[in-house]
Structures are given as structure tokens and as C-alpha cells.
mmCIF file of C-alpha atoms in Angstrom:
data_model
loop_
_atom_site.group_PDB
_atom_site.id
_atom_site.type_symbol
_atom_site.label_atom_id
_atom_site.label_comp_id
_atom_site.label_asym_id
_atom_site.label_seq_id
_atom_site.Cartn_x
_atom_site.Cartn_y
_atom_site.Cartn_z
ATOM 1 C CA MET A 1 8.210 -57.118 2.146
ATOM 2 C CA PRO A 2 7.113 -55.140 4.915
ATOM 3 C CA HIS A 3 5.155 -52.070 4.223
ATOM 4 C CA ARG A 4 6.955 -48.709 5.091
ATOM 5 C CA SER A 5 4.813 -45.711 5.598
ATOM 6 C CA ALA A 6 5.955 -42.224 4.476
ATOM 7 C CA PRO A 7 7.566 -40.177 7.112
ATOM 8 C CA HIS A 8 5.278 -37.333 8.413
ATOM 9 C CA PRO A 9 6.694 -33.994 8.736
ATOM 10 C CA ALA A 10 7.186 -32.841 12.316
ATOM 11 C CA ALA A 11 4.838 -30.296 13.594
ATOM 12 C CA PRO A 12 6.380 -26.885 14.284
ATOM 13 C CA ASP A 13 7.186 -26.433 17.946
ATOM 14 C CA ASP A 14 7.697 -23.194 19.959
ATOM 15 C CA SER A 15 11.370 -23.095 19.269
ATOM 16 C CA ALA A 16 10.626 -23.300 15.401
ATOM 17 C CA ARG A 17 8.396 -20.508 15.603
ATOM 18 C CA ASP A 18 10.977 -18.408 17.589
ATOM 19 C CA ARG A 19 13.170 -19.042 14.559
ATOM 20 C CA ARG A 20 10.978 -17.660 11.946
ATOM 21 C CA ALA A 21 12.229 -14.660 9.915
ATOM 22 C CA ASP A 22 11.336 -11.145 11.117
ATOM 23 C CA LEU A 23 9.674 -9.794 7.826
ATOM 24 C CA ARG A 24 9.696 -6.164 9.298
ATOM 25 C CA PRO A 25 13.213 -5.214 8.504
ATOM 26 C CA PHE A 26 13.104 -6.790 5.050
ATOM 27 C CA MET A 27 9.892 -4.776 4.151
ATOM 28 C CA ALA A 28 11.383 -1.583 5.711
ATOM 29 C CA ALA A 29 14.047 -1.815 2.932
ATOM 30 C CA PHE A 30 11.298 -1.567 0.370
ATOM 31 C CA PRO A 31 10.295 1.991 0.014
ATOM 32 C CA THR A 32 6.450 2.891 -0.835
ATOM 33 C CA GLY A 33 4.101 5.491 -1.023
ATOM 34 C CA VAL A 34 1.874 6.266 1.836
ATOM 35 C CA SER A 35 -1.809 6.141 1.627
ATOM 36 C CA ILE A 36 -4.991 6.549 3.982
ATOM 37 C CA VAL A 37 -7.871 4.139 3.661
ATOM 38 C CA THR A 38 -11.288 5.933 4.640
ATOM 39 C CA THR A 39 -14.823 4.690 4.794
ATOM 40 C CA LEU A 40 -18.005 5.378 6.562
ATOM 41 C CA ASP A 41 -20.150 3.372 8.762
ATOM 42 C CA GLN A 42 -23.921 2.761 8.434
ATOM 43 C CA ASP A 43 -24.429 5.823 10.718
ATOM 44 C CA ALA A 44 -22.255 8.002 8.456
ATOM 45 C CA VAL A 45 -19.318 8.144 10.956
ATOM 46 C CA PRO A 46 -15.902 8.217 9.072
ATOM 47 C CA HIS A 47 -13.246 5.624 9.963
ATOM 48 C CA GLY A 48 -9.733 5.557 8.529
ATOM 49 C CA LEU A 49 -6.242 4.221 8.881
ATOM 50 C CA THR A 50 -2.722 4.695 7.512
ATOM 51 C CA CYS A 51 -1.649 2.041 5.097
ATOM 52 C CA SER A 52 1.375 1.363 2.947
ATOM 53 C CA SER A 53 0.562 -2.159 1.798
ATOM 54 C CA VAL A 54 -1.161 -1.358 -1.532
ATOM 55 C CA ALA A 55 -0.700 -2.621 -5.093
ATOM 56 C CA SER A 56 -2.459 -2.621 -8.486
ATOM 57 C CA VAL A 57 -3.732 -5.961 -9.215
ATOM 58 C CA ALA A 58 -5.255 -5.701 -12.759
ATOM 59 C CA LEU A 59 -6.001 -3.012 -15.494
ATOM 60 C CA ASP A 60 -9.369 -4.515 -16.542
ATOM 61 C CA PRO A 61 -11.288 -4.482 -14.623
ATOM 62 C CA PRO A 62 -9.216 -1.600 -12.607
ATOM 63 C CA THR A 63 -8.486 -3.516 -9.174
ATOM 64 C CA VAL A 64 -6.093 -2.764 -6.371
ATOM 65 C CA VAL A 65 -5.356 -4.779 -3.062
ATOM 66 C CA VAL A 66 -4.780 -3.252 0.361
ATOM 67 C CA CYS A 67 -3.498 -5.418 3.252
ATOM 68 C CA VAL A 68 -4.857 -4.275 6.343
ATOM 69 C CA ARG A 69 -4.547 -5.559 10.104
ATOM 70 C CA SER A 70 -7.443 -8.218 10.454
ATOM 71 C CA ALA A 71 -8.137 -6.699 13.952
ATOM 72 C CA SER A 72 -8.710 -3.293 12.678
ATOM 73 C CA PRO A 73 -11.912 -1.465 13.452
ATOM 74 C CA THR A 74 -11.869 0.197 10.094
ATOM 75 C CA LEU A 75 -11.456 -2.909 8.288
ATOM 76 C CA ALA A 76 -14.670 -4.162 9.819
ATOM 77 C CA VAL A 77 -16.373 -1.095 8.489
ATOM 78 C CA VAL A 78 -14.773 -1.480 5.064
ATOM 79 C CA LEU A 79 -16.048 -5.052 4.828
ATOM 80 C CA GLY A 80 -19.485 -4.230 6.429
ATOM 81 C CA GLN A 81 -20.020 -1.397 3.800
ATOM 82 C CA GLY A 82 -18.186 -2.734 0.816
ATOM 83 C CA ALA A 83 -16.528 0.240 -0.121
ATOM 84 C CA PHE A 84 -13.720 2.787 0.579
ATOM 85 C CA ALA A 85 -11.510 5.774 -0.516
ATOM 86 C CA LEU A 86 -7.749 5.108 -1.106
ATOM 87 C CA ASN A 87 -6.023 8.460 -0.492
ATOM 88 C CA LEU A 88 -2.467 8.705 -1.747
ATOM 89 C CA LEU A 89 -0.653 11.213 0.634
ATOM 90 C CA HIS A 90 1.335 14.138 -0.767
ATOM 91 C CA GLU A 91 4.693 14.989 0.460
ATOM 92 C CA ARG A 92 3.591 17.538 2.925
ATOM 93 C CA ALA A 93 0.997 15.083 4.529
ATOM 94 C CA ARG A 94 3.386 13.377 7.072
ATOM 95 C CA GLY A 95 1.263 14.734 9.919
ATOM 96 C CA ALA A 96 -1.906 13.169 8.450
ATOM 97 C CA SER A 97 -0.162 9.938 8.045
ATOM 98 C CA ASP A 98 1.047 9.865 11.658
ATOM 99 C CA LEU A 99 -2.371 10.931 12.926
ATOM 100 C CA PHE A 100 -4.338 8.080 11.125
ATOM 101 C CA ALA A 101 -1.473 5.614 12.160
ATOM 102 C CA SER A 102 -2.270 6.902 15.860
ATOM 103 C CA GLY A 103 -5.731 5.787 15.939
ATOM 104 C CA ALA A 104 -6.772 9.009 17.544
ATOM 105 C CA PRO A 105 -10.436 9.072 17.907
ATOM 106 C CA ASP A 106 -10.792 12.674 16.791
ATOM 107 C CA ARG A 107 -8.478 12.360 13.667
ATOM 108 C CA PHE A 108 -11.293 13.357 11.283
ATOM 109 C CA GLU A 109 -11.770 16.372 13.230
ATOM 110 C CA ARG A 110 -8.182 17.402 12.669
ATOM 111 C CA VAL A 111 -8.043 17.091 8.862
ATOM 112 C CA GLU A 112 -9.919 18.575 6.025
ATOM 113 C CA TRP A 113 -12.166 16.153 4.234
ATOM 114 C CA ARG A 114 -15.346 16.062 1.995
ATOM 115 C CA LEU A 115 -17.713 13.433 0.723
ATOM 116 C CA PRO A 116 -18.275 13.782 -3.064
ATOM 117 C CA LEU A 117 -21.351 12.210 -4.318
ATOM 118 C CA GLY A 118 -20.740 8.491 -5.004
ATOM 119 C CA ALA A 119 -17.453 8.245 -2.990
ATOM 120 C CA GLY A 120 -16.306 5.422 -1.367
ATOM 121 C CA GLY A 121 -15.293 7.097 1.709
ATOM 122 C CA PRO A 122 -13.965 10.578 2.823
ATOM 123 C CA HIS A 123 -11.642 12.347 0.360
ATOM 124 C CA LEU A 124 -8.833 13.900 2.436
ATOM 125 C CA THR A 125 -8.734 17.134 0.245
ATOM 126 C CA ALA A 126 -5.763 18.795 1.864
ATOM 127 C CA ASP A 127 -3.442 15.834 2.232
ATOM 128 C CA ALA A 128 -4.062 13.446 -0.785
ATOM 129 C CA HIS A 129 -2.678 14.101 -4.196
ATOM 130 C CA ALA A 130 -4.709 11.213 -5.876
ATOM 131 C CA VAL A 131 -7.829 9.397 -4.533
ATOM 132 C CA ALA A 132 -9.472 6.121 -5.671
ATOM 133 C CA ASP A 133 -13.091 5.427 -4.954
ATOM 134 C CA CYS A 134 -13.293 1.540 -4.529
ATOM 135 C CA ALA A 135 -15.824 -1.178 -4.099
ATOM 136 C CA VAL A 136 -14.712 -4.565 -2.305
ATOM 137 C CA VAL A 137 -14.867 -7.417 -4.534
ATOM 138 C CA ARG A 138 -13.013 -10.255 -2.715
ATOM 139 C CA THR A 139 -10.945 -10.554 0.466
ATOM 140 C CA LEU A 140 -8.478 -13.125 1.729
ATOM 141 C CA GLY A 141 -7.406 -13.475 5.364
ATOM 142 C CA PHE A 142 -3.838 -14.835 5.837
ATOM 143 C CA GLY A 143 -1.987 -14.659 9.276
ATOM 144 C CA ASP A 144 -2.685 -11.456 10.961
ATOM 145 C CA HIS A 145 -3.866 -9.389 8.018
ATOM 146 C CA THR A 146 -6.414 -9.464 5.369
ATOM 147 C CA ALA A 147 -6.220 -8.657 1.735
ATOM 148 C CA VAL A 148 -8.861 -6.676 0.475
ATOM 149 C CA PHE A 149 -9.320 -6.582 -3.381
ATOM 150 C CA ALA A 150 -11.352 -3.864 -4.625
ATOM 151 C CA GLU A 151 -12.493 -2.442 -7.790
ATOM 152 C CA VAL A 152 -11.694 1.260 -8.735
ATOM 153 C CA HIS A 153 -14.639 3.076 -9.970
ATOM 154 C CA ARG A 154 -13.339 6.550 -10.066
ATOM 155 C CA VAL A 155 -9.929 8.235 -9.655
ATOM 156 C CA THR A 156 -9.411 11.930 -8.839
ATOM 157 C CA LEU A 157 -5.973 13.294 -9.444
ATOM 158 C CA ARG A 158 -4.111 16.398 -8.701
ATOM 159 C CA GLU A 159 -2.061 18.001 -11.513
ATOM 160 C CA ASP A 160 1.261 17.843 -10.002
ATOM 161 C CA PRO A 161 1.612 14.910 -7.801
ATOM 162 C CA GLN A 162 4.487 14.800 -5.239
ATOM 163 C CA PRO A 163 4.096 11.507 -3.190
ATOM 164 C CA LEU A 164 5.010 11.115 0.442
ATOM 165 C CA LEU A 165 7.551 8.191 0.616
ATOM 166 C CA TYR A 166 8.233 5.651 3.520
ATOM 167 C CA GLY A 167 11.013 3.312 3.940
ATOM 168 C CA LEU A 168 13.534 2.203 6.431
ATOM 169 C CA ARG A 169 11.234 3.538 8.979
ATOM 170 C CA ARG A 170 11.374 7.108 7.945
ATOM 171 C CA TYR A 171 9.643 9.349 5.644
ATOM 172 C CA ALA A 172 11.006 10.947 2.452
ATOM 173 C CA ARG A 173 10.021 13.531 -0.092
ATOM 174 C CA TRP A 174 9.296 12.599 -3.694
ATOM 175 C CA SER A 175 10.778 15.958 -4.813
ATOM 176 C CA ASP A 176 13.958 15.323 -2.994
ATOM 177 C CA ALA A 177 14.341 11.979 -4.663
ATOM 178 C CA ALA A 178 13.385 13.171 -8.110
ATOM 179 C CA ALA A 179 16.040 15.908 -7.835
ATOM 180 C CA ALA A 180 18.927 13.688 -7.545
ATOM 181 C CA PRO A 181 20.702 13.443 -10.782
ATOM 182 C CA PRO A 182 20.636 10.299 -12.787
ATOM 183 C CA PRO A 183 23.533 7.986 -12.806
ATOM 184 C CA ALA A 184 25.821 8.640 -15.679
ATOM 185 C CA ALA A 185 25.166 5.988 -18.555
ATOM 186 C CA ARG A 186 25.194 5.865 -22.210
ATOM 187 C CA LEU A 187 23.352 3.603 -24.514
ATOM 188 C CA ASP A 188 25.510 1.488 -26.699
ATOM 189 C CA PRO A 189 23.650 0.807 -30.040
ATOM 190 C CA SER A 190 25.701 -2.400 -31.108
ATOM 191 C CA ALA A 191 24.913 -3.871 -27.586
ATOM 192 C CA ALA A 192 21.441 -5.260 -29.252
ATOM 193 C CA LEU A 193 23.533 -7.309 -31.714
ATOM 194 C CA ARG A 194 25.667 -8.948 -29.258
ATOM 195 C CA PRO A 195 25.141 -12.636 -28.147
ATOM 196 C CA GLY A 196 23.032 -12.679 -25.137
ATOM 197 C CA ALA A 197 21.341 -9.383 -25.346
ATOM 198 C CA PRO A 198 17.760 -9.257 -24.427
ATOM 199 C CA GLU A 199 15.347 -9.824 -27.428
ATOM 200 C CA GLY A 200 14.313 -6.568 -29.114
ATOM 201 C CA GLY A 201 16.313 -4.346 -26.531
ATOM 202 C CA THR A 202 19.578 -2.790 -25.775
ATOM 203 C CA ARG A 203 21.747 -2.871 -22.722
ATOM 204 C CA VAL A 204 22.906 0.138 -20.668
ATOM 205 C CA VAL A 205 26.706 0.251 -20.522
ATOM 206 C CA ARG A 206 28.275 2.182 -17.753
#
């Protein structure tokens, strides 16, 4: 019987690339907080950028991941120094978010910041409601971005955080979102005894 070779998948052509999904509108529908990544180069010159691609990875060791455009000059400094500060912006810090997204060369001259002993980068004292000082432990490049995994060695928090939110290509205030009344709902205690109810839980019946 003649040998038949397995068919090889066709290499993607330009038309296939054109048909790839545009991820931007999908991710725009997923609101997030807003942060600014800051660091210092070997000459103690500050660098920073606005970043909304942030997630926690593990609690032990405490680890976060930030995803940054691979061509970013700030990313090059972060990787070279191995440290950065992750500044979570409060709801009145839209101006700082826009400033650091613009890449303006004088952006650190237009914000208030300080560098505590042992900090991973500048703390934006007037614009951040929380700051994490981080040490880079691993990186992973994929496509046009690089995922930077970092261990958090110190966290600084304000007593009353009111985060700045971003989604659908516009900003929103946490206090406005939190002020919305919750949906009317009532707990049905017998729901846990019905077939199909989640183990150890109850269902909310509207």
C-alpha cells in the first residue's frame, strides 16, 4: 500500500493575517484600573509609562505581571535595572494618566514624586492611592508586548482608595460606580437544598 504523508497545515498568507480578530474593542469592554510604571536608569533619571495591563499572579511569593509594549524605552530601563514601582492611580489622576501615556519628555517635572529608601521607582505621591515596589523575576515576550513578572517586596496604601477606572476608551470614577444602588435581590435559603445547587452555597433569586 502506498505511503500517504500527513497533510501539512497551510502557512498563513497576508489575507489570513488581515482576517485576524482585532482584540482592541474586545479588551475595551473589560474595564480596569489604571497604573503608572516608574523606574530609574543607571544615571538616576526617572522613566515611566501608563499601563492598564496589570494582574496578580500569586500571593506566595507576592507576584504581579505587567504587560508593556516591547519597544518601550521605559521597558528597556525596567529590564536593565530589574526593578520598578507600580503606582495605582486614584480617580482624580486622569491628568497623570494622559501625561504618562503621551510620552512627554518632561512628564516627571509636571507631577509630584519622591523616592523612598529601597523603592523600585518613583512614587507618584499626588496621583497614586497605592504603590507596589517590585523586583523583576521573569519576562516573557509575545507578539508586540512583553510580560514582566515581578515580586512585590513592599506595598504603600492610602486609607481611602478611590481608583481611576478605564474602559470603552474612556475614564470613570470609582466613587460614581460604587454609588450606584445594588440590584434588587433576595437570598432563598432553600436554594442550597435543591438539585443542581452549587456545593456548599446558595443561589441568588431575583
